[in-house]
mmCIF file of C-alpha atoms and ligand atoms in Angstrom:
data_model
loop_
_atom_site.group_PDB
_atom_site.id
_atom_site.type_symbol
_atom_site.label_atom_id
_atom_site.label_comp_id
_atom_site.label_asym_id
_atom_site.label_seq_id
_atom_site.Cartn_x
_atom_site.Cartn_y
_atom_site.Cartn_z
ATOM 1 C CA MET A 1 -10.890 -21.205 18.275
ATOM 2 C CA HIS A 2 -7.497 -19.341 18.561
ATOM 3 C CA PHE A 3 -8.628 -16.760 16.201
ATOM 4 C CA LEU A 4 -11.811 -15.860 18.054
ATOM 5 C CA PHE A 5 -11.465 -13.244 20.632
ATOM 6 C CA PRO A 6 -14.204 -12.127 22.967
ATOM 7 C CA LEU A 7 -14.244 -8.403 23.257
ATOM 8 C CA PHE A 8 -13.313 -8.224 27.080
ATOM 9 C CA VAL A 9 -10.355 -8.667 29.164
ATOM 10 C CA ILE A 10 -8.374 -11.693 29.084
ATOM 11 C CA LEU A 11 -5.116 -10.435 29.415
ATOM 12 C CA LEU A 12 -4.761 -8.128 31.859
ATOM 13 C CA GLN A 13 -2.602 -5.079 30.949
ATOM 14 C CA SER A 14 -1.142 -2.730 33.531
ATOM 15 C CA PRO A 15 -3.802 -0.022 33.117
ATOM 16 C CA GLY A 16 -1.872 3.218 31.565
ATOM 17 C CA ASP A 17 -2.737 7.063 32.278
ATOM 18 C CA ARG A 18 -2.954 7.873 28.915
ATOM 19 C CA ALA A 19 -6.589 8.334 27.414
ATOM 20 C CA GLY A 20 -7.440 5.708 24.893
ATOM 21 C CA GLU A 21 -10.033 4.883 22.271
ATOM 22 C CA ILE A 22 -12.153 2.629 20.311
ATOM 23 C CA ILE A 23 -9.604 1.845 17.138
ATOM 24 C CA GLY A 24 -9.689 4.920 15.106
ATOM 25 C CA GLY A 25 -12.325 6.762 16.963
ATOM 26 C CA ARG A 26 -12.968 9.968 18.767
ATOM 27 C CA GLU A 27 -13.981 11.088 22.354
ATOM 28 C CA ALA A 28 -17.978 11.424 22.332
ATOM 29 C CA LYS A 29 -19.412 14.638 23.175
ATOM 30 C CA PRO A 30 -20.126 14.061 27.052
ATOM 31 C CA HIS A 31 -23.563 12.539 27.666
ATOM 32 C CA SER A 32 -24.436 12.651 24.078
ATOM 33 C CA ARG A 33 -24.935 9.054 24.282
ATOM 34 C CA PRO A 34 -27.088 9.045 27.323
ATOM 35 C CA TYR A 35 -28.193 5.089 26.938
ATOM 36 C CA MET A 36 -24.358 3.833 27.174
ATOM 37 C CA ALA A 37 -23.747 2.300 30.716
ATOM 38 C CA TYR A 38 -20.039 1.214 32.095
ATOM 39 C CA LEU A 39 -20.098 -2.214 33.383
ATOM 40 C CA ASN A 40 -17.282 -4.180 34.973
ATOM 41 C CA PHE A 41 -17.616 -7.704 36.855
ATOM 42 C CA SER A 42 -15.291 -9.925 38.277
ATOM 43 C CA LEU A 43 -14.596 -13.759 36.469
ATOM 44 C CA LYS A 44 -12.102 -16.096 37.913
ATOM 45 C CA ASN A 45 -11.007 -13.425 40.433
ATOM 46 C CA LYS A 46 -10.065 -10.981 37.568
ATOM 47 C CA GLU A 47 -11.971 -7.558 37.031
ATOM 48 C CA ASN A 48 -13.344 -7.396 33.243
ATOM 49 C CA LYS A 49 -15.074 -4.525 31.716
ATOM 50 C CA CYS A 50 -17.689 -4.260 29.215
ATOM 51 C CA GLY A 51 -20.285 -1.684 27.871
ATOM 52 C CA ALA A 52 -24.183 -1.986 28.327
ATOM 53 C CA PHE A 53 -27.296 0.170 27.212
ATOM 54 C CA LEU A 54 -30.473 1.162 28.908
ATOM 55 C CA ILE A 55 -33.665 -0.161 27.107
ATOM 56 C CA ARG A 56 -36.098 0.239 30.038
ATOM 57 C CA GLU A 57 -35.801 2.350 33.049
ATOM 58 C CA ASP A 58 -34.965 -0.909 34.985
ATOM 59 C CA PHE A 59 -33.507 -2.794 32.087
ATOM 60 C CA LEU A 60 -30.053 -2.964 30.380
ATOM 61 C CA LEU A 61 -28.989 -4.928 27.528
ATOM 62 C CA THR A 62 -25.292 -6.263 27.059
ATOM 63 C CA ALA A 63 -23.551 -9.396 25.695
ATOM 64 C CA ALA A 64 -23.782 -12.501 27.799
ATOM 65 C CA HIS A 65 -19.972 -13.178 27.766
ATOM 66 C CA CYS A 66 -19.982 -10.300 30.021
ATOM 67 C CA TRP A 67 -21.556 -12.526 32.757
ATOM 68 C CA GLY A 68 -19.625 -12.917 36.151
ATOM 69 C CA SER A 69 -19.943 -12.327 39.734
ATOM 70 C CA SER A 70 -20.524 -8.693 41.352
ATOM 71 C CA ILE A 71 -21.504 -7.244 37.578
ATOM 72 C CA SER A 72 -21.681 -3.204 38.516
ATOM 73 C CA ILE A 73 -23.241 -0.501 36.528
ATOM 74 C CA ILE A 74 -22.584 3.133 36.144
ATOM 75 C CA LEU A 75 -25.191 5.027 34.249
ATOM 76 C CA GLY A 76 -24.709 8.736 33.177
ATOM 77 C CA ALA A 77 -20.817 8.257 32.931
ATOM 78 C CA HIS A 78 -18.594 10.184 30.415
ATOM 79 C CA ASN A 79 -15.357 9.805 32.284
ATOM 80 C CA ILE A 80 -15.409 6.673 34.452
ATOM 81 C CA LYS A 81 -12.861 7.904 36.824
ATOM 82 C CA LYS A 82 -14.250 11.023 38.113
ATOM 83 C CA PRO A 83 -17.120 11.679 40.165
ATOM 84 C CA GLU A 84 -19.507 13.190 37.834
ATOM 85 C CA LYS A 85 -22.788 14.455 39.335
ATOM 86 C CA THR A 86 -24.340 12.743 36.331
ATOM 87 C CA GLN A 87 -23.605 9.239 37.449
ATOM 88 C CA GLN A 88 -26.146 6.734 38.704
ATOM 89 C CA LYS A 89 -24.495 3.517 40.138
ATOM 90 C CA ILE A 90 -27.433 1.175 40.775
ATOM 91 C CA HIS A 91 -26.947 -2.639 41.554
ATOM 92 C CA VAL A 92 -27.957 -5.258 39.445
ATOM 93 C CA LEU A 93 -30.724 -7.411 40.714
ATOM 94 C CA ARG A 94 -30.589 -9.898 38.239
ATOM 95 C CA ALA A 95 -28.300 -11.171 35.292
ATOM 96 C CA ILE A 96 -30.156 -13.160 32.408
ATOM 97 C CA PRO A 97 -28.253 -14.591 29.855
ATOM 98 C CA HIS A 98 -29.848 -15.937 26.575
ATOM 99 C CA PRO A 99 -30.464 -19.407 27.847
ATOM 100 C CA GLN A 100 -29.079 -20.709 24.424
ATOM 101 C CA TYR A 101 -26.095 -18.830 24.502
ATOM 102 C CA ASN A 102 -23.186 -20.641 23.335
ATOM 103 C CA ASN A 103 -19.499 -19.793 24.987
ATOM 104 C CA ARG A 104 -17.481 -21.649 22.687
ATOM 105 C CA THR A 105 -19.158 -20.275 19.613
ATOM 106 C CA PHE A 106 -20.575 -16.901 20.972
ATOM 107 C CA ASN A 107 -23.949 -17.752 19.426
ATOM 108 C CA ASN A 108 -26.758 -16.164 21.060
ATOM 109 C CA ASP A 109 -24.423 -13.610 22.903
ATOM 110 C CA ILE A 110 -27.211 -11.502 24.293
ATOM 111 C CA MET A 111 -27.763 -10.573 28.267
ATOM 112 C CA LEU A 112 -30.409 -8.697 30.014
ATOM 113 C CA LEU A 113 -29.742 -6.817 33.041
ATOM 114 C CA GLN A 114 -32.433 -5.682 35.844
ATOM 115 C CA LEU A 115 -31.378 -3.077 38.027
ATOM 116 C CA GLU A 116 -32.657 -3.328 41.812
ATOM 117 C CA LYS A 117 -34.381 0.276 41.114
ATOM 118 C CA LYS A 118 -35.603 2.290 38.219
ATOM 119 C CA ALA A 119 -32.796 4.600 36.918
ATOM 120 C CA LYS A 120 -33.957 8.387 36.785
ATOM 121 C CA LEU A 121 -34.207 9.389 33.216
ATOM 122 C CA ASN A 122 -32.756 12.702 32.660
ATOM 123 C CA ARG A 123 -30.269 14.623 30.068
ATOM 124 C CA ALA A 124 -27.630 12.097 31.027
ATOM 125 C CA VAL A 125 -29.443 9.231 31.333
ATOM 126 C CA ASP A 126 -32.176 7.878 28.689
ATOM 127 C CA LEU A 127 -33.571 4.646 26.806
ATOM 128 C CA LEU A 128 -32.368 3.421 23.528
ATOM 129 C CA PRO A 129 -35.021 2.107 21.324
ATOM 130 C CA LEU A 130 -35.025 -1.405 20.006
ATOM 131 C CA PRO A 131 -35.329 -2.167 16.054
ATOM 132 C CA ARG A 132 -38.911 -2.412 14.522
ATOM 133 C CA MET A 133 -39.691 -4.685 11.389
ATOM 134 C CA LYS A 134 -39.091 -1.492 9.223
ATOM 135 C CA ASP A 135 -35.805 -0.637 10.466
ATOM 136 C CA ARG A 136 -34.348 -3.673 8.774
ATOM 137 C CA LEU A 137 -30.467 -3.320 8.076
ATOM 138 C CA LYS A 138 -28.753 -3.649 4.724
ATOM 139 C CA PRO A 139 -25.207 -3.743 3.993
ATOM 140 C CA GLY A 140 -23.596 -0.351 3.439
ATOM 141 C CA LYS A 141 -25.433 1.360 6.517
ATOM 142 C CA ARG A 142 -23.682 3.609 8.657
ATOM 143 C CA CYS A 143 -23.863 2.761 12.261
ATOM 144 C CA ILE A 144 -22.017 4.035 15.346
ATOM 145 C CA VAL A 145 -20.210 1.785 18.145
ATOM 146 C CA ALA A 146 -19.164 3.466 21.456
ATOM 147 C CA GLY A 147 -17.332 2.409 24.314
ATOM 148 C CA TRP A 148 -14.694 2.777 26.842
ATOM 149 C CA GLY A 149 -12.618 -0.062 25.559
ATOM 150 C CA TRP A 150 -9.208 -0.570 24.126
ATOM 151 C CA ASP A 151 -7.345 1.546 21.469
ATOM 152 C CA ARG A 152 -4.802 0.565 19.180
ATOM 153 C CA GLU A 153 -1.981 0.614 22.020
ATOM 154 C CA GLU A 154 -4.339 -1.879 23.801
ATOM 155 C CA LYS A 155 -5.163 0.605 26.723
ATOM 156 C CA TYR A 156 -8.471 1.595 28.086
ATOM 157 C CA SER A 157 -10.019 4.679 27.973
ATOM 158 C CA ASN A 158 -11.632 6.795 30.654
ATOM 159 C CA THR A 159 -13.822 8.450 28.548
ATOM 160 C CA LEU A 160 -16.467 7.323 26.216
ATOM 161 C CA GLN A 161 -15.206 6.686 22.628
ATOM 162 C CA GLU A 162 -17.114 6.541 19.566
ATOM 163 C CA VAL A 163 -16.707 5.214 15.926
ATOM 164 C CA GLU A 164 -18.417 5.009 12.657
ATOM 165 C CA LEU A 165 -18.666 1.754 11.033
ATOM 166 C CA LYS A 166 -20.481 0.398 7.707
ATOM 167 C CA VAL A 167 -22.563 -2.845 7.836
ATOM 168 C CA ARG A 168 -21.088 -5.298 5.719
ATOM 169 C CA LYS A 169 -22.123 -8.439 3.646
ATOM 170 C CA ASP A 170 -22.881 -11.404 5.634
ATOM 171 C CA ASN A 171 -20.352 -13.519 3.183
ATOM 172 C CA GLU A 172 -17.546 -11.289 4.452
ATOM 173 C CA CYS A 173 -17.839 -12.483 8.005
ATOM 174 C CA LYS A 174 -18.604 -16.192 6.718
ATOM 175 C CA ASP A 175 -15.167 -16.192 4.814
ATOM 176 C CA LYS A 176 -13.473 -14.534 7.957
ATOM 177 C CA TYR A 177 -15.282 -16.715 10.817
ATOM 178 C CA HIS A 178 -16.149 -19.595 9.070
ATOM 179 C CA ARG A 179 -18.966 -21.567 10.827
ATOM 180 C CA TYR A 180 -18.965 -19.488 13.937
ATOM 181 C CA TYR A 181 -20.714 -16.479 11.891
ATOM 182 C CA ASN A 182 -24.661 -17.380 12.004
ATOM 183 C CA ILE A 183 -26.580 -15.072 9.637
ATOM 184 C CA SER A 184 -29.735 -15.556 11.341
ATOM 185 C CA THR A 185 -28.424 -14.081 15.003
ATOM 186 C CA GLN A 186 -25.761 -12.030 13.821
ATOM 187 C CA ILE A 187 -24.489 -8.891 12.065
ATOM 188 C CA CYS A 188 -21.355 -8.199 10.128
ATOM 189 C CA ALA A 189 -19.949 -4.771 10.225
ATOM 190 C CA GLY A 190 -16.349 -2.809 9.824
ATOM 191 C CA ASP A 191 -14.684 -2.041 6.605
ATOM 192 C CA PRO A 192 -11.303 -4.128 6.152
ATOM 193 C CA LYS A 193 -9.952 -1.317 4.513
ATOM 194 C CA GLU A 194 -10.690 1.063 7.496
ATOM 195 C CA SER A 195 -8.711 1.219 10.817
ATOM 196 C CA LYS A 196 -11.742 1.697 12.869
ATOM 197 C CA ALA A 197 -13.358 -0.783 15.167
ATOM 198 C CA SER A 198 -14.728 -1.793 18.151
ATOM 199 C CA PHE A 199 -12.055 -3.738 20.478
ATOM 200 C CA LYS A 200 -11.397 -5.295 24.085
ATOM 201 C CA GLY A 201 -13.680 -3.984 26.365
ATOM 202 C CA ASP A 202 -16.482 -2.536 24.146
ATOM 203 C CA SER A 203 -18.190 -5.784 24.260
ATOM 204 C CA GLY A 204 -21.881 -5.542 25.236
ATOM 205 C CA GLY A 205 -21.876 -1.924 23.735
ATOM 206 C CA PRO A 206 -24.692 -1.107 21.266
ATOM 207 C CA LEU A 207 -24.193 -0.778 17.369
ATOM 208 C CA VAL A 208 -26.621 2.102 16.763
ATOM 209 C CA CYS A 209 -28.166 2.702 13.225
ATOM 210 C CA ASP A 210 -30.614 5.475 12.933
ATOM 211 C CA ARG A 211 -30.788 5.961 16.738
ATOM 212 C CA VAL A 212 -31.796 2.478 17.061
ATOM 213 C CA ALA A 213 -30.163 -0.400 18.982
ATOM 214 C CA GLN A 214 -29.298 -2.769 16.197
ATOM 215 C CA GLY A 215 -26.363 -5.076 17.253
ATOM 216 C CA ILE A 216 -24.286 -5.770 20.359
ATOM 217 C CA VAL A 217 -20.680 -6.014 20.182
ATOM 218 C CA SER A 218 -19.726 -9.413 20.226
ATOM 219 C CA TYR A 219 -16.658 -10.877 18.981
ATOM 220 C CA GLY A 220 -13.707 -10.434 16.381
ATOM 221 C CA ASN A 221 -10.186 -11.356 15.107
ATOM 222 C CA LYS A 222 -7.730 -10.658 18.172
ATOM 223 C CA ASP A 223 -5.645 -8.186 15.933
ATOM 224 C CA GLY A 224 -8.571 -5.870 15.953
ATOM 225 C CA THR A 225 -9.214 -5.979 12.192
ATOM 226 C CA ASN A 226 -12.458 -5.935 10.372
ATOM 227 C CA PRO A 227 -15.169 -7.042 9.660
ATOM 228 C CA ARG A 228 -16.361 -7.874 13.359
ATOM 229 C CA VAL A 229 -19.033 -9.653 14.629
ATOM 230 C CA TYR A 230 -22.339 -8.006 16.532
ATOM 231 C CA THR A 231 -25.378 -9.931 17.899
ATOM 232 C CA ARG A 232 -28.409 -8.944 15.846
ATOM 233 C CA ILE A 233 -31.108 -7.700 18.197
ATOM 234 C CA PHE A 234 -33.965 -8.155 15.702
ATOM 235 C CA SER A 235 -33.538 -11.771 16.261
ATOM 236 C CA PHE A 236 -34.063 -11.880 20.167
ATOM 237 C CA LEU A 237 -36.899 -8.976 20.069
ATOM 238 C CA SER A 238 -39.658 -11.761 21.659
ATOM 239 C CA TRP A 239 -36.879 -13.182 23.967
ATOM 240 C CA ILE A 240 -36.302 -9.753 25.325
ATOM 241 C CA LYS A 241 -40.101 -8.571 25.441
ATOM 242 C CA LYS A 242 -41.104 -11.487 27.190
ATOM 243 C CA THR A 243 -38.282 -11.668 29.782
ATOM 244 C CA MET A 244 -38.801 -8.087 30.657
ATOM 245 C CA LYS A 245 -42.464 -8.677 31.039
ATOM 246 C CA ALA A 246 -41.897 -11.476 33.461
ATOM 247 C CA HIS A 247 -39.846 -9.394 35.492
ATOM 248 C CA GLU A 248 -42.058 -6.217 36.347
ATOM 249 C CA TYR A 249 -42.069 -4.534 39.453
HETATM 250 C C1 NAG B 301 -15.853 -2.170 39.655
HETATM 251 O O1 NAG B 301 -15.274 -0.863 39.649
HETATM 252 C C2 NAG B 301 -15.642 -0.281 40.675
HETATM 253 C C3 NAG B 301 -14.702 1.023 40.844
HETATM 254 O O2 NAG B 301 -15.411 1.553 39.845
HETATM 255 C C4 NAG B 301 -14.802 -1.206 42.225
HETATM 256 O O3 NAG B 301 -15.093 -0.409 43.360
HETATM 257 C C5 NAG B 301 -15.373 -2.428 41.985
HETATM 258 O O4 NAG B 301 -14.574 -3.749 42.596
HETATM 259 C C6 NAG B 301 -15.231 -3.064 40.471
HETATM 260 N N1 NAG B 301 -15.851 -4.133 40.336
HETATM 261 C C7 NAG B 301 -15.121 -5.800 40.180
HETATM 262 C C8 NAG B 301 -15.956 -6.685 39.928
HETATM 263 O O5 NAG B 301 -14.186 -5.638 39.713
HETATM 264 C C1 NAG B 302 -18.720 -22.715 29.208
HETATM 265 O O1 NAG B 302 -19.691 -22.944 29.496
HETATM 266 C C2 NAG B 302 -19.638 -24.368 30.515
HETATM 267 C C3 NAG B 302 -20.829 -24.799 30.807
HETATM 268 O O2 NAG B 302 -21.526 -23.750 31.529
HETATM 269 C C4 NAG B 302 -18.532 -24.193 31.461
HETATM 270 O O3 NAG B 302 -18.307 -25.124 32.302
HETATM 271 C C5 NAG B 302 -17.193 -23.389 31.124
HETATM 272 O O4 NAG B 302 -16.383 -23.210 32.102
HETATM 273 C C6 NAG B 302 -17.729 -22.279 30.045
HETATM 274 N N1 NAG B 302 -16.403 -22.027 29.383
HETATM 275 C C7 NAG B 302 -15.732 -20.653 29.334
HETATM 276 C C8 NAG B 302 -14.800 -20.490 28.765
HETATM 277 O O5 NAG B 302 -16.585 -19.613 30.106
HETATM 278 C C1 NAG B 303 -27.998 -20.100 13.960
HETATM 279 O O1 NAG B 303 -28.601 -19.712 15.354
HETATM 280 C C2 NAG B 303 -29.900 -20.287 15.533
HETATM 281 C C3 NAG B 303 -30.388 -19.862 17.132
HETATM 282 O O2 NAG B 303 -29.601 -20.043 17.983
HETATM 283 C C4 NAG B 303 -29.623 -21.949 15.601
HETATM 284 O O3 NAG B 303 -31.010 -22.522 15.638
HETATM 285 C C5 NAG B 303 -29.127 -22.234 14.439
HETATM 286 O O4 NAG B 303 -28.870 -23.646 14.130
HETATM 287 C C6 NAG B 303 -27.771 -21.343 14.063
HETATM 288 N N1 NAG B 303 -27.173 -21.761 12.527
HETATM 289 C C7 NAG B 303 -26.181 -22.603 12.461
HETATM 290 C C8 NAG B 303 -25.791 -22.642 10.872
HETATM 291 O O5 NAG B 303 -25.285 -22.860 13.617
#
């Protein structure tokens, strides 16, 4: 298991002043990804950071390994260190990790978060659609991942960063991650020849293909190399719908 590395904080670095980025990415145009949420939580008395994304006015999706106590969410943010007028900080009413989430293999690494009150949708805060049957992913497809996570120098970013990634063949992740990679619940993405990847702190953010949420940043090799593994949202559509329906207010 030492080669698996959940994309959230384990080793706490002293936070640097310099802006960081997703590996090989660029700063996103402010509020161009209005579904993105910044998430922090506490686990074993340490602060951890993740991404999440809005799928209903009162529900976000993230990774189950972003579960902890005092989960807090900021919607409508670009620079999370600035008091931007667009930001909405709403308390989390309930966190619902997938009941079959396995914290050893990272299978079923998906979690729903219900907000205490509905987010106000506007130019800076909006929903990201879930995949439909016809949106089936194929290797070679270009997708975007965004987050406030680590760059190559292992520093967090204050501003939202984004990078384009290509979906890879399942076999590439089977070769790299062996039995941990599950074809039915996971997506393999990121060209091994390119130094472009999601990294620590990007967990829980969406892999967006044609403006649809297809994956959730889950795990990868500790050194930041590709390909990396994303939870396949398509496999969890009925769980997502059923769970959100059970918690209407
Ligand atoms: C999350 O960040 C906020 C500042 O944005 C801070 O006040 C809060 O204590 C942090 N939560 C945890 C669990 O570390
Ligand atoms: C994984 O889950 C088990 C059972 O819920 C728990 O005892 C254990 O501490 C967890 N391990 C990690 C690394 O979170
Ligand atoms: C893949 O995940 C599914 C859903 O959790 C599970 O039923 C199946 O046994 C897993 N397959 C392998 C090979 O672990």
